Amino acid sequence: MSDTITNSSVVDENQKETQADTSAGRPNAKPSKSGLYTIVWRWHFYAGILSAPILWMITITGAMYVFSTEISEWRDQALLKVSPQEEERVSYDRLREIAASHAASEDLEGMVVRSDPAHSVFFLAHIEGEPGNRADDQHQRIYLNPYDGSLLGTRIAEHDFFAVVLELHRSLMLGTTGRILSELVTCWGLILLASGFYLWWPRGKKNAGVWLPRIKGKFYAVLRDWHAVSGFYLLPLIGIIAFTGLFFTLVLGTGFNTTVKKMGHWPPEWFLTAEAPAPSPEAQPLKLDQVVPLFLEHSRSGEDAVAIRFAEKPELAHKAFYMIDDDKNSLRTVSVNQYTGEKFSILDPPDLPFLYRVRLWAVSIHMGKIFGMPTKILAMIASLGLLGLSVTGIWMWWKRRPTGRSGFPRAPLPQSLPAWGWALMIVVGILLPVAGVSILLICLLDWICFSQLRKKKAV
């Protein structure tokens, strides 16, 4: 299955000597630091090699999506920006009629407005896909000039460039299988960080290659220094971004959401449209020109988009969602009685249960939106930093591998791993179940392959 890396500079000379004793097959050999170092390095090596292709996809798309709001608004200026006019604006009810005439379906479910007079208004039409499969549903955006009612353009939200980028980031465009692979690589990314920190640990080394990377010397040594030292300094940042990404995942993310719901910390009023029946059988719904200004009163800034979901049934209310820069931690909801204009069920993040707020903080931190542009830059650095660590790791293996051989490390003896090491693997497997299953499969495959090798040697 694997070869020994000849003349490897990953383990220093005194560690090599101890490793030779450990791997010589002595039955009473005690676990040594060298043996543990070799095991950690071997897992770090294989994890880095096997996760690299998917990790690159996740980090590149993550770095791109961080600035999706800014790039989209710059790209879509012709759809989003209009020149304010002195004449009276077209009524919202008339705009709704115009949007309906351009919609690909009769289900016009909402609209997005802003208090800024230089912004367009767009309506959202729900296009159903295959019956029983909501994943095929699409949403058409219809952009209108509020001053003359002219059509600025239409777009399918799910076909937008950044919608595709997000889908690649979350599921690799492979559905449930992709989400599991993405979660697996995210978990192994955290394991790579932890094992990389152990391998970086100074162990009496001098500053060069520990706190500061060398810029002169053999290319492999310089490359190794930049990989290890950069990884140490980026570890906290990458660790936070990767860990908060687990809140989006299929197994851990769904498990957390289920726990939050069972503990009663999931706020249904945030997602469901509130009931607001007519005060009398003769009552008529208010016009949009009466409803929209009520929602705009709660807009927190001129750049705060107000997404209004129309009441789908006579007994339901209109509902608005306010969010600055797609930051889930800034999300506010307001419901308005479609007959009386009464505002109720006004919710801000501080009003939500604690565990659900944890989820909101995690989502905002992962997307780099918690404190605006500075954290976006940090999130991009984390994504590109992890990409760089993966690339340099692959580069080191390719540069160092012996001619005509894989350069994969040989398995150390089982007794090289102390009891606490096995306990740690079990804990990691429980906390990161997708990674835990993969660890079991790798150990099983490793045992089978090397058992076969030993049998061949015995023959």
XYZ file of C-alpha atoms in Angstrom:
459
model
C 0.000 0.000 0.000
C 2.767 2.447 0.809
C 6.473 3.082 0.710
C 8.842 4.645 3.151
C 9.882 8.200 2.417
C 13.609 7.978 2.068
C 15.794 10.641 3.662
C 12.696 12.430 4.958
C 13.351 15.735 6.648
C 9.998 15.734 8.350
C 11.384 13.952 11.416
C 14.674 15.185 12.816
C 17.642 12.926 13.410
C 17.134 12.092 17.069
C 13.494 11.249 16.348
C 14.583 8.946 13.512
C 16.761 6.936 15.880
C 13.917 6.460 18.350
C 11.571 5.625 15.497
C 13.938 2.896 14.343
C 13.765 1.325 17.803
C 9.981 1.565 17.883
C 9.502 0.083 14.434
C 12.040 -2.697 14.905
C 9.318 -4.951 16.232
C 10.459 -5.187 19.869
C 7.489 -6.607 21.808
C 8.180 -4.620 24.992
C 8.937 -1.303 23.329
C 7.189 1.582 25.113
C 5.338 4.276 23.197
C 7.835 6.992 22.374
C 7.479 10.594 21.361
C 8.989 9.665 18.044
C 6.453 6.911 17.491
C 3.608 9.272 18.350
C 5.113 11.951 16.126
C 5.278 9.495 13.242
C 1.657 8.452 13.702
C 0.422 12.053 13.861
C 2.505 12.992 10.821
C 1.220 9.962 8.906
C -2.422 10.854 9.589
C -1.691 14.492 8.784
C -0.095 13.419 5.519
C -2.931 11.144 4.379
C -5.648 13.569 5.478
C -3.989 16.371 3.544
C -3.548 14.287 0.405
C -7.031 12.767 0.331
C -8.974 15.902 1.260
C -7.097 18.285 -1.051
C -9.377 18.303 -4.160
C -12.574 18.948 -2.201
C -10.812 21.290 0.208
C -9.657 23.434 -2.689
C -13.205 23.677 -4.016
C -14.577 24.648 -0.596
C -11.906 27.256 0.138
C -12.000 28.898 -3.307
C -15.804 29.166 -3.345
C -15.783 30.345 0.270
C -13.338 33.144 -0.509
C -15.466 34.163 -3.497
C -18.758 34.156 -1.612
C -17.505 36.412 1.186
C -17.887 39.477 -1.033
C -21.009 38.307 -2.867
C -23.069 41.309 -1.706
C -20.562 43.922 -2.855
C -19.822 42.194 -6.163
C -23.507 41.553 -6.907
C -24.497 45.155 -6.247
C -21.671 46.406 -8.476
C -22.555 43.892 -11.196
C -26.318 44.517 -11.043
C -26.340 48.303 -10.975
C -28.541 48.376 -14.079
C -31.140 46.309 -12.190
C -30.813 47.809 -8.727
C -30.164 51.512 -9.300
C -32.543 54.098 -10.777
C -32.438 57.872 -11.159
C -34.827 59.551 -8.695
C -37.494 61.601 -10.483
C -39.497 64.601 -9.360
C -42.786 63.119 -10.548
C -44.831 60.849 -8.310
C -43.829 57.198 -8.132
C -45.990 54.468 -9.589
C -48.182 52.918 -6.897
C -47.008 49.621 -5.397
C -50.299 48.014 -6.385
C -49.748 49.031 -10.004
C -46.149 47.770 -9.848
C -47.495 44.465 -8.571
C -49.791 44.226 -11.605
C -46.903 45.013 -13.971
C -44.705 42.405 -12.287
C -47.469 39.816 -12.564
C -47.645 40.429 -16.319
C -43.928 39.574 -16.639
C -43.902 36.702 -14.141
C -43.281 33.120 -15.220
C -45.968 31.918 -12.781
C -49.102 33.247 -11.138
C -47.606 32.842 -7.666
C -46.214 36.312 -6.922
C -45.165 35.691 -3.356
C -43.391 38.872 -2.333
C -41.393 42.005 -3.090
C -38.215 43.748 -1.963
C -38.133 47.512 -1.386
C -35.726 50.003 0.137
C -36.225 53.421 1.654
C -33.488 54.773 -0.632
C -35.276 56.531 -3.557
C -32.420 55.577 -5.919
C -33.224 51.856 -5.704
C -35.503 49.776 -7.892
C -38.287 47.535 -6.624
C -38.288 43.846 -7.404
C -40.975 41.204 -7.038
C -40.476 37.503 -6.484
C -42.441 34.870 -8.393
C -42.411 31.279 -7.147
C -42.003 28.707 -9.934
C -42.816 25.180 -8.821
C -40.687 22.294 -10.036
C -41.587 18.638 -9.972
C -44.475 17.822 -7.613
C -43.223 16.727 -4.221
C -39.665 17.922 -4.859
C -39.172 21.442 -3.495
C -35.492 21.316 -4.425
C -36.560 21.900 -8.040
C -38.522 25.057 -7.188
C -37.199 28.327 -8.584
C -37.725 31.989 -7.845
C -37.912 34.644 -10.539
C -36.892 38.191 -9.670
C -38.674 40.917 -11.628
C -36.965 44.310 -11.369
C -39.062 47.445 -12.001
C -38.377 51.170 -12.113
C -40.691 52.615 -9.438
C -40.951 55.967 -11.262
C -42.305 54.801 -14.610
C -43.038 51.095 -14.044
C -40.627 49.991 -16.769
C -39.109 46.523 -16.656
C -35.391 46.640 -15.823
C -34.876 42.901 -16.194
C -35.641 39.472 -14.752
C -33.460 36.794 -13.229
C -33.864 33.301 -11.797
C -32.361 33.486 -8.298
C -31.141 29.881 -8.374
C -29.228 30.538 -11.624
C -27.307 33.501 -10.234
C -23.522 33.120 -10.248
C -23.229 33.367 -6.464
C -26.115 30.954 -5.952
C -24.062 28.406 -7.926
C -20.931 29.314 -5.933
C -22.831 28.748 -2.674
C -24.185 25.416 -3.888
C -20.664 24.314 -4.828
C -19.418 25.406 -1.416
C -22.121 23.546 0.484
C -22.686 20.408 -1.534
C -20.307 20.399 -4.532
C -23.487 20.299 -6.689
C -23.870 16.639 -5.656
C -26.888 16.901 -3.370
C -26.842 14.877 -0.160
C -23.644 13.043 -1.137
C -21.886 16.352 -1.689
C -23.042 17.721 1.658
C -21.614 14.670 3.433
C -18.315 15.001 1.553
C -18.179 18.692 2.378
C -18.799 17.951 6.064
C -16.194 15.180 6.007
C -13.534 17.483 4.576
C -14.457 20.270 7.014
C -14.035 17.854 9.933
C -10.724 16.637 8.570
C -9.682 20.247 8.080
C -10.008 20.722 11.844
C -8.052 17.503 12.426
C -5.367 18.744 10.030
C -5.083 21.977 12.027
C -4.762 20.124 15.338
C -2.247 17.594 14.012
C -0.327 20.350 12.239
C -0.030 22.247 15.517
C 1.412 19.141 17.174
C 3.924 18.686 14.357
C 4.887 22.385 14.507
C 5.572 22.299 18.272
C 9.185 23.587 18.736
C 10.676 20.688 20.790
C 13.806 22.722 21.514
C 14.217 24.079 17.978
C 15.479 27.600 17.387
C 13.471 30.467 15.931
C 14.132 29.558 12.300
C 11.340 27.389 11.028
C 9.295 27.811 14.209
C 8.365 31.461 14.711
C 9.805 32.788 11.471
C 9.951 30.949 8.131
C 13.300 30.794 6.409
C 13.625 32.529 3.061
C 17.013 31.030 2.131
C 18.276 27.495 1.924
C 17.034 24.355 0.244
C 13.712 24.891 -1.493
C 12.011 22.012 0.332
C 13.058 23.348 3.746
C 11.851 26.856 2.885
C 8.564 25.471 1.596
C 8.119 23.387 4.744
C 8.784 26.421 6.948
C 6.209 28.550 5.167
C 3.693 25.702 5.439
C 4.275 25.092 9.150
C 4.794 28.649 10.415
C 1.947 30.126 8.377
C -0.285 27.320 9.608
C 0.554 28.166 13.221
C -0.322 31.853 12.865
C -3.470 31.174 10.831
C -4.675 28.296 13.031
C -7.055 30.312 15.308
C -8.655 32.154 12.399
C -9.039 29.090 10.158
C -10.236 27.020 13.106
C -13.045 29.480 13.918
C -14.210 29.733 10.297
C -14.080 25.956 9.778
C -15.811 25.157 13.074
C -18.682 27.584 12.463
C -19.099 26.022 9.023
C -20.235 22.821 10.750
C -23.516 24.578 11.635
C -24.426 24.349 7.916
C -23.633 20.646 7.564
C -25.970 17.710 7.056
C -25.114 15.618 10.125
C -23.776 18.003 12.776
C -25.789 20.982 11.551
C -29.049 19.033 11.388
C -28.277 17.457 14.745
C -27.768 20.863 16.339
C -30.991 22.190 14.811
C -32.922 19.149 16.050
C -31.526 19.652 19.557
C -32.480 23.325 19.496
C -36.039 22.438 18.439
C -36.426 19.736 21.098
C -35.259 22.186 23.774
C -37.841 24.713 22.622
C -35.256 27.246 21.407
C -36.411 27.266 17.783
C -38.576 30.364 17.106
C -41.338 29.310 14.664
C -42.636 32.879 14.540
C -39.517 33.817 12.603
C -40.348 31.491 9.748
C -44.121 31.037 9.746
C -46.561 33.723 8.673
C -48.615 34.870 11.650
C -52.389 34.583 11.698
C -54.392 37.809 11.498
C -58.033 37.124 10.567
C -60.317 39.822 9.233
C -62.085 41.834 11.957
C -65.383 41.407 10.143
C -66.729 39.483 7.132
C -66.990 42.719 5.171
C -63.393 43.822 5.802
C -61.239 44.372 2.713
C -57.444 43.962 2.563
C -55.394 47.152 2.582
C -53.633 48.192 -0.589
C -49.874 47.766 -0.870
C -49.504 51.552 -0.864
C -50.859 51.478 2.676
C -48.915 48.418 3.813
C -45.416 49.093 2.429
C -44.918 52.443 4.276
C -45.762 50.652 7.530
C -42.937 48.210 6.901
C -40.507 50.920 5.802
C -40.939 52.628 9.179
C -38.878 49.782 10.675
C -36.056 50.028 8.142
C -32.855 50.706 10.066
C -30.890 52.397 7.293
C -31.178 53.489 3.691
C -29.261 50.351 2.652
C -31.462 47.964 4.623
C -33.519 45.881 2.162
C -37.067 45.082 3.254
C -38.302 41.737 1.906
C -42.102 41.535 2.161
C -43.899 38.203 1.966
C -47.504 38.676 0.899
C -50.242 37.059 2.962
C -51.044 33.797 1.184
C -54.472 33.342 2.747
C -57.226 35.662 4.043
C -56.504 34.680 7.654
C -52.749 35.393 7.449
C -50.716 38.577 7.829
C -48.152 40.234 5.583
C -44.628 39.704 6.909
C -41.385 41.612 6.325
C -37.777 40.524 6.822
C -35.021 43.098 7.387
C -31.390 42.169 6.992
C -28.272 44.297 6.546
C -25.707 42.817 4.146
C -27.259 39.328 4.410
C -26.131 39.162 8.040
C -28.424 36.648 9.751
C -27.536 38.162 13.101
C -29.182 41.435 11.973
C -32.415 39.791 10.828
C -35.611 41.466 12.066
C -39.170 40.374 11.324
C -42.372 42.421 11.458
C -45.930 41.247 10.772
C -48.756 43.528 9.649
C -52.469 42.725 9.697
C -53.538 42.890 6.046
C -56.932 44.374 7.012
C -56.186 46.849 9.814
C -52.495 47.680 9.289
C -51.736 46.740 12.893
C -48.063 45.908 13.408
C -47.316 42.967 15.673
C -44.861 40.123 16.267
C -41.822 42.398 15.945
C -38.747 40.267 16.579
C -35.049 41.178 16.726
C -32.166 38.761 17.404
C -31.940 39.743 21.129
C -35.545 38.553 21.510
C -34.665 35.014 20.392
C -33.810 31.982 22.569
C -30.145 31.528 23.452
C -29.351 28.393 21.438
C -30.876 29.840 18.294
C -28.805 32.978 18.786
C -25.715 30.741 18.948
C -26.679 29.455 15.518
C -27.086 32.993 14.172
C -23.700 34.049 15.534
C -22.064 30.975 13.995
C -23.630 31.653 10.594
C -22.573 35.318 10.625
C -19.028 34.516 11.789
C -18.590 31.827 9.144
C -19.703 34.200 6.388
C -17.502 37.028 7.685
C -20.456 39.330 8.310
C -20.310 39.711 12.069
C -18.533 43.110 12.109
C -18.723 44.185 8.482
C -15.790 44.547 6.110
C -12.948 43.742 8.589
C -14.387 40.299 9.307
C -15.065 39.717 5.609
C -11.383 40.279 4.947
C -10.480 37.890 7.782
C -12.845 35.235 6.411
C -11.246 35.570 2.974
C -7.762 35.291 4.520
C -8.877 32.139 6.365
C -10.182 30.555 3.149
C -7.152 31.448 1.051
C -4.809 30.571 3.937
C -6.251 27.060 4.199
C -6.001 26.736 0.425
C -2.338 27.776 0.596
C -1.588 25.282 3.366
C -3.142 22.482 1.328
C -1.303 23.458 -1.847
C 2.091 23.715 -0.098
C 1.467 20.373 1.617
C 0.814 18.663 -1.716
C 3.789 20.494 -3.204
C 6.092 19.186 -0.440
C 4.975 15.613 -1.028
C 5.447 15.917 -4.790
C 8.859 17.550 -4.382
C 10.121 14.992 -1.873
C 8.711 11.705 -3.159
C 11.321 9.198 -4.432
C 11.489 8.632 -8.182
C 9.087 5.939 -9.287
C 7.518 5.548 -5.845
C 4.492 7.026 -4.128
C 6.373 8.505 -1.199
C 3.557 7.432 1.146
C 4.671 6.743 4.740
C 4.803 3.223 6.141
C 2.441 2.306 8.975
C 4.054 2.329 12.449
C 3.412 -0.447 14.940
C 0.118 -0.245 16.875
C 1.928 0.029 20.228
C 3.416 3.357 19.101
C 0.118 5.040 20.010
C -0.432 5.485 23.776
C -3.758 4.740 25.441
C -4.693 8.413 25.657
C -4.151 8.659 21.906
C -6.750 5.972 21.271
C -9.082 7.706 23.726
C -8.596 10.981 21.875
C -9.461 9.324 18.562
C -12.661 7.943 20.094
C -13.630 11.372 21.439
C -12.965 12.998 18.068
C -15.007 10.293 16.363
C -17.951 10.998 18.672
C -17.769 14.782 18.403
C -17.264 14.646 14.627
C -19.308 11.570 13.645
C -18.705 11.814 9.897
C -14.959 11.940 10.532
C -15.346 9.140 13.092
C -16.859 6.811 10.510
C -14.062 7.646 8.073
C -11.432 6.939 10.760
C -12.933 3.489 11.341
C -12.940 2.767 7.612
C -9.340 3.975 7.207
C -8.128 1.872 10.160
C -9.945 -1.170 8.788
C -8.524 -0.670 5.304
C -5.067 -0.053 6.763
C -5.218 -3.260 8.801
C -6.400 -5.328 5.814
C -3.735 -3.964 3.452
C -0.813 -4.374 5.832
C -2.017 -7.811 6.931
C -1.820 -8.882 3.301
C 1.679 -7.381 2.985
C 2.882 -9.244 6.058
C 1.462 -12.508 4.724
C 3.300 -12.015 1.418
C 6.551 -11.318 3.250
C 6.068 -14.426 5.400
C 5.658 -16.551 2.283
